[in-house]
mmCIF file of C-alpha atoms and ligand atoms in Angstrom:
data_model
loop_
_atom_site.group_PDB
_atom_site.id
_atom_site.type_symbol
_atom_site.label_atom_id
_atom_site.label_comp_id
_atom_site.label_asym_id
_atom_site.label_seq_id
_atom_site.Cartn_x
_atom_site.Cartn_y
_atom_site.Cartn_z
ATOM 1 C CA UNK A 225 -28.009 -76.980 59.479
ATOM 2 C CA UNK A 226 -30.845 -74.841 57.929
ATOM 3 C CA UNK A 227 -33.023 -72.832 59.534
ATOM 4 C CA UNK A 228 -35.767 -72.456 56.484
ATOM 5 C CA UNK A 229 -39.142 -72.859 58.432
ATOM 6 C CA UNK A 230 -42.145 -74.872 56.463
ATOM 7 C CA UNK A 231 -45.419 -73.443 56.873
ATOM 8 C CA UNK A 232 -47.909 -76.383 56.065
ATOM 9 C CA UNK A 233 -51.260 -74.293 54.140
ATOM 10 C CA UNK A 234 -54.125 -76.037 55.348
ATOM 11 C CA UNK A 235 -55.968 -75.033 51.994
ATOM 12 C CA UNK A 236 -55.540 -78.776 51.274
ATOM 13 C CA UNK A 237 -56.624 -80.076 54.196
ATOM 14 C CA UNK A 238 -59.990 -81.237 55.073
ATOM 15 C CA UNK A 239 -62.157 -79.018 55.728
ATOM 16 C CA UNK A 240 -64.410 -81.131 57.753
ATOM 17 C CA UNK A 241 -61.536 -82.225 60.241
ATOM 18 C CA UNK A 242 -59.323 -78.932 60.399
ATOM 19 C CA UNK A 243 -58.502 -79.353 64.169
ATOM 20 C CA UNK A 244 -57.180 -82.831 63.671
ATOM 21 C CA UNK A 245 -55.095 -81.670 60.347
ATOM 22 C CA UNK A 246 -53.578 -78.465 62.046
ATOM 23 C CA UNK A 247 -52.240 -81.108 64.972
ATOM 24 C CA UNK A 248 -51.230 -83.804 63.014
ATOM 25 C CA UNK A 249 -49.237 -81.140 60.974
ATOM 26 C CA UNK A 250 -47.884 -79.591 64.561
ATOM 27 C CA UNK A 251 -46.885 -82.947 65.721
ATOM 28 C CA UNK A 252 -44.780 -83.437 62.293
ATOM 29 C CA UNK A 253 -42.400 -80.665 62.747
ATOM 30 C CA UNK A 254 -44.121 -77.745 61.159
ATOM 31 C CA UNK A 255 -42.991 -74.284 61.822
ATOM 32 C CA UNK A 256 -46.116 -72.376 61.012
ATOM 33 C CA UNK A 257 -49.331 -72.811 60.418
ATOM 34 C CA UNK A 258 -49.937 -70.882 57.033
ATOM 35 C CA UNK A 259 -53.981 -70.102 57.172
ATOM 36 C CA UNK A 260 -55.555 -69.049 54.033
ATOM 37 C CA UNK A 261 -58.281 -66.258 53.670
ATOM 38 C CA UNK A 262 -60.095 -65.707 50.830
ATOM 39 C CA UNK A 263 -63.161 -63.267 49.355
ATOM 40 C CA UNK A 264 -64.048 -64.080 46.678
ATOM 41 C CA UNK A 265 -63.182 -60.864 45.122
ATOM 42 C CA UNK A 266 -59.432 -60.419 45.447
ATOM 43 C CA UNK A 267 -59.327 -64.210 44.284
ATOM 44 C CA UNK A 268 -62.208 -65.758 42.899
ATOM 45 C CA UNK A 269 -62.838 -68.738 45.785
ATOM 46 C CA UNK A 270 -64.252 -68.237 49.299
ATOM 47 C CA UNK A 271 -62.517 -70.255 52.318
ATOM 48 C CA UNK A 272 -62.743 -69.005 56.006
ATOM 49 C CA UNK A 273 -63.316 -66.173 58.615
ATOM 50 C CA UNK A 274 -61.786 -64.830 62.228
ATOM 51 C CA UNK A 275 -64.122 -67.792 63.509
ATOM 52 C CA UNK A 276 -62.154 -70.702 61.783
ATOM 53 C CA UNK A 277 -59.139 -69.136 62.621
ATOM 54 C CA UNK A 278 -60.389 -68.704 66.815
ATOM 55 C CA UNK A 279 -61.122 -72.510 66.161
ATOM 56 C CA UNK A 280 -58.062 -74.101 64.706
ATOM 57 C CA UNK A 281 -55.777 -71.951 67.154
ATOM 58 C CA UNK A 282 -57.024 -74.422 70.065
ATOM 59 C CA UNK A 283 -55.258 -76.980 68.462
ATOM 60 C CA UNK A 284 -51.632 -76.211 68.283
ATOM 61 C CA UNK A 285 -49.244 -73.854 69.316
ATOM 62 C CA UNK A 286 -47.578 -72.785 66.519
ATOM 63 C CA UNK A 287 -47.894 -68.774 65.325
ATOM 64 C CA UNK A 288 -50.823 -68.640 62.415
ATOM 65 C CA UNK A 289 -49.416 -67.166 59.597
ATOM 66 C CA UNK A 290 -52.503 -65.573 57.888
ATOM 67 C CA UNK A 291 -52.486 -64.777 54.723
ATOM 68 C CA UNK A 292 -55.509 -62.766 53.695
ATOM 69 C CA UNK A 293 -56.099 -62.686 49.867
ATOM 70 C CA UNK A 294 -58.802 -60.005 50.469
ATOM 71 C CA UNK A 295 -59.438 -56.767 49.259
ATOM 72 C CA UNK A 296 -59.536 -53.822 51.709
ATOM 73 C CA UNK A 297 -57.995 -55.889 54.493
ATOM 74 C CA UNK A 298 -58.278 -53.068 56.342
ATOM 75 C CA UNK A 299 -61.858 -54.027 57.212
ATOM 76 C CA UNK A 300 -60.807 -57.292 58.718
ATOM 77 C CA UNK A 301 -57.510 -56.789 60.552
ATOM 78 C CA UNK A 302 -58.573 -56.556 64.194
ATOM 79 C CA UNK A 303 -61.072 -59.519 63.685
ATOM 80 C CA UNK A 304 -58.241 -61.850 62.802
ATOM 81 C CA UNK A 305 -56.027 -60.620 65.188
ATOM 82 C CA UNK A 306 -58.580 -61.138 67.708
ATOM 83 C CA UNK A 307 -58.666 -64.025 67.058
ATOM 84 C CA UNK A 308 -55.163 -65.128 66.905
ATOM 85 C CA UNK A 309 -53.984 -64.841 64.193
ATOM 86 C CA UNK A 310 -49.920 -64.581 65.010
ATOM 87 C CA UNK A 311 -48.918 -62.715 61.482
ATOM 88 C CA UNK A 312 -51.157 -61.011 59.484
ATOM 89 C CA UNK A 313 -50.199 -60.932 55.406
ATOM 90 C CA UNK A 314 -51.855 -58.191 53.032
ATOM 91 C CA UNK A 315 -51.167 -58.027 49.545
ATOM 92 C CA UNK A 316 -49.947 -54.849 48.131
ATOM 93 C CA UNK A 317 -52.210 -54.951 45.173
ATOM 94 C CA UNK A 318 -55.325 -55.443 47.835
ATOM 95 C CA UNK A 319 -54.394 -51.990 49.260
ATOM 96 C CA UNK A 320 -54.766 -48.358 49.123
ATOM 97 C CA UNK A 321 -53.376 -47.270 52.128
ATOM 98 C CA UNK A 322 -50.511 -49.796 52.153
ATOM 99 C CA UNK A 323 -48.501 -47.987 55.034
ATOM 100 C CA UNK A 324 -51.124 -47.439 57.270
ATOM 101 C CA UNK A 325 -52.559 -50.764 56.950
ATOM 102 C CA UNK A 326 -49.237 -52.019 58.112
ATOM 103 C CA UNK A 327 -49.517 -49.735 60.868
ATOM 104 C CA UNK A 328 -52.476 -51.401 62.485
ATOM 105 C CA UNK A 329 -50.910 -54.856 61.966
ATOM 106 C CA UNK A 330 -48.503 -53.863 64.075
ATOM 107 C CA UNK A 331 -50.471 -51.301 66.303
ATOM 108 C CA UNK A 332 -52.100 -54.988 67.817
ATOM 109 C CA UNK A 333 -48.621 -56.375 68.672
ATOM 110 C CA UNK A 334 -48.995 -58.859 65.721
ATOM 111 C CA UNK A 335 -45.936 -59.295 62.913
ATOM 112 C CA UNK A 336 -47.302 -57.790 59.556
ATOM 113 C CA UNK A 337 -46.381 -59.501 56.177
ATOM 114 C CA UNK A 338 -47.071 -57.722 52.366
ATOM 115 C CA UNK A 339 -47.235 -60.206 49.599
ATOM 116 C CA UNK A 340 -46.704 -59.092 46.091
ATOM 117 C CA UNK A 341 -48.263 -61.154 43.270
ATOM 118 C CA UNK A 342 -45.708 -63.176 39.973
ATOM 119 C CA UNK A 343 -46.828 -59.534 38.102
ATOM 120 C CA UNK A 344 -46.045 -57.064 40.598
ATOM 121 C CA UNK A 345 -42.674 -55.429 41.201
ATOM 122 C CA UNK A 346 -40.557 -55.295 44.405
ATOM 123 C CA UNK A 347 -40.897 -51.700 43.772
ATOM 124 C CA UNK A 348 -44.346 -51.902 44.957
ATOM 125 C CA UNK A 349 -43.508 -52.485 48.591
ATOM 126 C CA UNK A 350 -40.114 -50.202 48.207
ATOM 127 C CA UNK A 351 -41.432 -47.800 50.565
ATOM 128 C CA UNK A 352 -42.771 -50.314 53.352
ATOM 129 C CA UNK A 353 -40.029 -52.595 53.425
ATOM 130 C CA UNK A 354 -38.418 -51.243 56.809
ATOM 131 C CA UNK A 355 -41.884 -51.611 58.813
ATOM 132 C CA UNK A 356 -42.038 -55.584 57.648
ATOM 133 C CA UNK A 357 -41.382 -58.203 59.869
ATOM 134 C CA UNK A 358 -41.719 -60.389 56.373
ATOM 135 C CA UNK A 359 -42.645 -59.912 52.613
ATOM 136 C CA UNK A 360 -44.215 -63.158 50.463
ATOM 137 C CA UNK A 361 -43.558 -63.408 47.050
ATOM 138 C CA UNK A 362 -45.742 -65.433 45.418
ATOM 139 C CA UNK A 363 -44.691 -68.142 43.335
ATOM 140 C CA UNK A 364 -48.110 -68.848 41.496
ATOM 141 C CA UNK A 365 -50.827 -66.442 40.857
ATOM 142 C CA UNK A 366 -52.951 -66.888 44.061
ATOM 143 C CA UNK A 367 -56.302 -68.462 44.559
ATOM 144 C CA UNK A 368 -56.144 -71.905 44.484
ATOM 145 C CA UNK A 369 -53.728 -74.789 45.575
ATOM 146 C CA UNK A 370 -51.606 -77.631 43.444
ATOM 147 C CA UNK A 371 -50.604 -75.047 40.582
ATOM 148 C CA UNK A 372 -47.576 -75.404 38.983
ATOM 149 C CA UNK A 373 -44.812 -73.347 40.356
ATOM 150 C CA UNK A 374 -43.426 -70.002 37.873
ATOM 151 C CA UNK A 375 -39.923 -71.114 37.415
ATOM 152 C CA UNK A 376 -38.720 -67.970 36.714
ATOM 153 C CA UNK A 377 -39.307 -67.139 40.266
ATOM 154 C CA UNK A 378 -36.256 -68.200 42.429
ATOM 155 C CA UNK A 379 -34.634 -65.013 40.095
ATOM 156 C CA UNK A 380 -37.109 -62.624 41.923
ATOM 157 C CA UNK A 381 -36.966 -64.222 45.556
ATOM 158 C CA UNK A 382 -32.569 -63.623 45.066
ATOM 159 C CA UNK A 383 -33.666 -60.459 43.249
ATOM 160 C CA UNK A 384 -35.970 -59.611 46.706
ATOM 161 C CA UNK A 385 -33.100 -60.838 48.920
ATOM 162 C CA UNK A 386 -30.383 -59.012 47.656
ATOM 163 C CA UNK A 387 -32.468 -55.442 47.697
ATOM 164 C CA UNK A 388 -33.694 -56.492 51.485
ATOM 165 C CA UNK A 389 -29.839 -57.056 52.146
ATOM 166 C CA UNK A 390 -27.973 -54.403 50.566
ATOM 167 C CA UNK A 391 -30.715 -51.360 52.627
ATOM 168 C CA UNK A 392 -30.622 -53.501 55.569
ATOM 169 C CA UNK A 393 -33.701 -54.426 56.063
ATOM 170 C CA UNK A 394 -34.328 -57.765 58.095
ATOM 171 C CA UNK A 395 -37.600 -59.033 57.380
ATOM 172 C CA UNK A 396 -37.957 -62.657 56.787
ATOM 173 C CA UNK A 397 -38.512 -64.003 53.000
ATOM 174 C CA UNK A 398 -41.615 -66.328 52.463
ATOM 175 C CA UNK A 399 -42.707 -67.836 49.340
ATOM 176 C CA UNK A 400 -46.203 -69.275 48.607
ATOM 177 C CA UNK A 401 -47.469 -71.529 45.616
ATOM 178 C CA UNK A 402 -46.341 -74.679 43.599
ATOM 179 C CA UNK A 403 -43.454 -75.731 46.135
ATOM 180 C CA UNK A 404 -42.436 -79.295 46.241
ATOM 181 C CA UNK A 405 -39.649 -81.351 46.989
ATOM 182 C CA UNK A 406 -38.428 -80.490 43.620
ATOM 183 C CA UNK A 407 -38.851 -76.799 43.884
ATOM 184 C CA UNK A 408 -38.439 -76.235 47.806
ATOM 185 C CA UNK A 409 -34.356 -76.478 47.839
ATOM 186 C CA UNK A 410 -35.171 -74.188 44.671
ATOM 187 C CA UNK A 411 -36.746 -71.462 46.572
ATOM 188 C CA UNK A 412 -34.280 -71.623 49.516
ATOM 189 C CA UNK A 413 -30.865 -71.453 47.542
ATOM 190 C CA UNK A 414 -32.664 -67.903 46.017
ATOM 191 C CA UNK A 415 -33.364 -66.884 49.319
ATOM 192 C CA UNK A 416 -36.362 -68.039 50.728
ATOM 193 C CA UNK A 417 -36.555 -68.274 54.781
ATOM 194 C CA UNK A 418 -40.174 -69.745 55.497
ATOM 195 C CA UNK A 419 -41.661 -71.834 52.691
ATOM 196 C CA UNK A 420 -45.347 -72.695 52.249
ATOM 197 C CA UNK A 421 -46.777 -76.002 51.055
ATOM 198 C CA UNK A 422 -50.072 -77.099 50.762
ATOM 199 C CA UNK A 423 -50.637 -79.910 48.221
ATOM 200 C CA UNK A 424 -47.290 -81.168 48.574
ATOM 201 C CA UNK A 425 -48.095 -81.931 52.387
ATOM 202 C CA UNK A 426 -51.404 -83.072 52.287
ATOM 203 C CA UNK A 427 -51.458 -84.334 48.822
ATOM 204 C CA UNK A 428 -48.639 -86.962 49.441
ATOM 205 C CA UNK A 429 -49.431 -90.593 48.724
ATOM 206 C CA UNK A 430 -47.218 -91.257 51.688
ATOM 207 C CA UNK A 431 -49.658 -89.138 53.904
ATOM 208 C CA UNK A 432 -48.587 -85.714 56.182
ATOM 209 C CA UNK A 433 -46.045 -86.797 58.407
ATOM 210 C CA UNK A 434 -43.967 -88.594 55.546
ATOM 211 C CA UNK A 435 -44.180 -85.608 53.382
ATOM 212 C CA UNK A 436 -43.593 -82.699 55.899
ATOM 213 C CA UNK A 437 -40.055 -85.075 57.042
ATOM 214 C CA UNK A 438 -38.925 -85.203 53.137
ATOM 215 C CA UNK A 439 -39.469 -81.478 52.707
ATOM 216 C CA UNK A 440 -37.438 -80.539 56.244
ATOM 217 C CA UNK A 441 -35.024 -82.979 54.273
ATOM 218 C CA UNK A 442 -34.633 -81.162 51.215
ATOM 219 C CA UNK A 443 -34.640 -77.267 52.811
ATOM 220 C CA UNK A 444 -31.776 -78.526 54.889
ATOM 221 C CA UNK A 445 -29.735 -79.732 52.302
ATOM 222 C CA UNK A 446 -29.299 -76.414 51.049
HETATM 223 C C1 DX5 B 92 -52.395 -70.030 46.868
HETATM 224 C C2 DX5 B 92 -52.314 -70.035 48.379
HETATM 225 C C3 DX5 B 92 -51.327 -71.025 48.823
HETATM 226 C C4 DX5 B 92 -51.717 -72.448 48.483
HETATM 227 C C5 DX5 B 92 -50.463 -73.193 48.228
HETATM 228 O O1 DX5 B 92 -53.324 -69.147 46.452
HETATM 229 O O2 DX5 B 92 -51.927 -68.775 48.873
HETATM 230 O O3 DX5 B 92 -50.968 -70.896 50.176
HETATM 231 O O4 DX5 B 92 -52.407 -73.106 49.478
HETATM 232 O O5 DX5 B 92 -50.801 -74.446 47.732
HETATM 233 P P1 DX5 B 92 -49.732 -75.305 46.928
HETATM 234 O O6 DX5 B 92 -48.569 -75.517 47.861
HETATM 235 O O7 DX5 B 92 -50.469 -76.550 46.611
HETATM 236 O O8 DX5 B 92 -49.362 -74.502 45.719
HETATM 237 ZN ZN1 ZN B 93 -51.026 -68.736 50.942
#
């Protein structure tokens, strides 16, 4: 039996009825609930603040895995965790102080996350790999949902694994963009141990509960 977890994004939800969408995708069997923040610098769109995040933890009671595709996240940290947020994710290429941003993830109690963008090396988070709790590789360039996934990227999830593995280092594996039923057993052969979805879920002509069941499916196949 698998363990992968599924972290619904609620990027494709509704906007207008994020409450009911963060329940209805608790009550399906998500893991996570994978929250995403952006500024409209580090990617071009805007979506929400610590306020939306204070909101939609009221209406489940799964950790909020926040992924903040913002630059100088630094400035924001406490907010979020303040208000709930569960796990905090930076990118690498957002920050300057990489180490010590960690450091105040983690200062709060919360579990801090880097992600590292399709063009950026492993070797970017080298050095902070043994203060994770998890690392996200991104499977699309981020900023926007229902892109098509890289497919050279289950190669760099094993390639991520392996390196975690052979130093020892225990952080979970998440990957982020273009997963599917197609690509999701893709992902978690190469490694993957929490996988994000966002169109796939809320896109599905079958509606949440329907797609969230076929994805559990095909993660534990593998
Ligand atoms: C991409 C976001 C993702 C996005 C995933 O910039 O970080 O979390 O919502 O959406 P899908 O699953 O549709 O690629
Ligand atoms: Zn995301």
């Amino acid at each position: 039996m698998s363990t992968i977890k599924l972290a619904p994004s609620i990027l494709s939800a509704d906007f207008a009825r994020l409450g009911e969408h963060v329940a209805e995708i608790t009550r399906a069997g998500a893991d996570l609930i994978h929250v995403d923040i952006m500024d409209g610098h580090f990617v071009p769109a805007l979506t929400w603040g610590p306020r939306t995040v204070e909101a939609i933890k009221k209406w489940t009671h799964l950790p909020l895995d926040v992924h903040m595709m913002v630059e100088q996240p630094e400035r924001h940290i406490a907010s979020f965790l303040d208000a709930g947020a569960d796990i905090i994710t930076v990118h690498a290429e957002a920050c300057t102080q990489l180490h010590w941003t960690i450091a105040q993830i983690k200062e709060h109690g919360a579990k801090a996350s880097v992600a590292i963008n399709p063009g950026t090396s492993l070797m970017a988070i080298e050095e902070t790999l043994q203060w994770l709790d998890q690392v996200l590789v991104m499977t699309v360039n981020p900023g926007l949902p229902g892109q098509k996934f890289i497919p050279e990227s289950p190669q760099k999830i094993a390639r991520v694994r392996r390196f975690m593995d052979e130093i020892g280092i225990q952080a979970e594996l998440e990957v982020d963009g273009g997963i599917n039923a197609e690509t999701a057993p893709m992902v978690a052969r190469a490694g993957a141990q929490v996988v994000v979805a966002g169109s796939a879920v809320f896109d599905h002509p079958d509606g949440i509960e329907a797609a969230i069941r076929l994805l559990k499916e095909r993660l534990a196949s593998v």
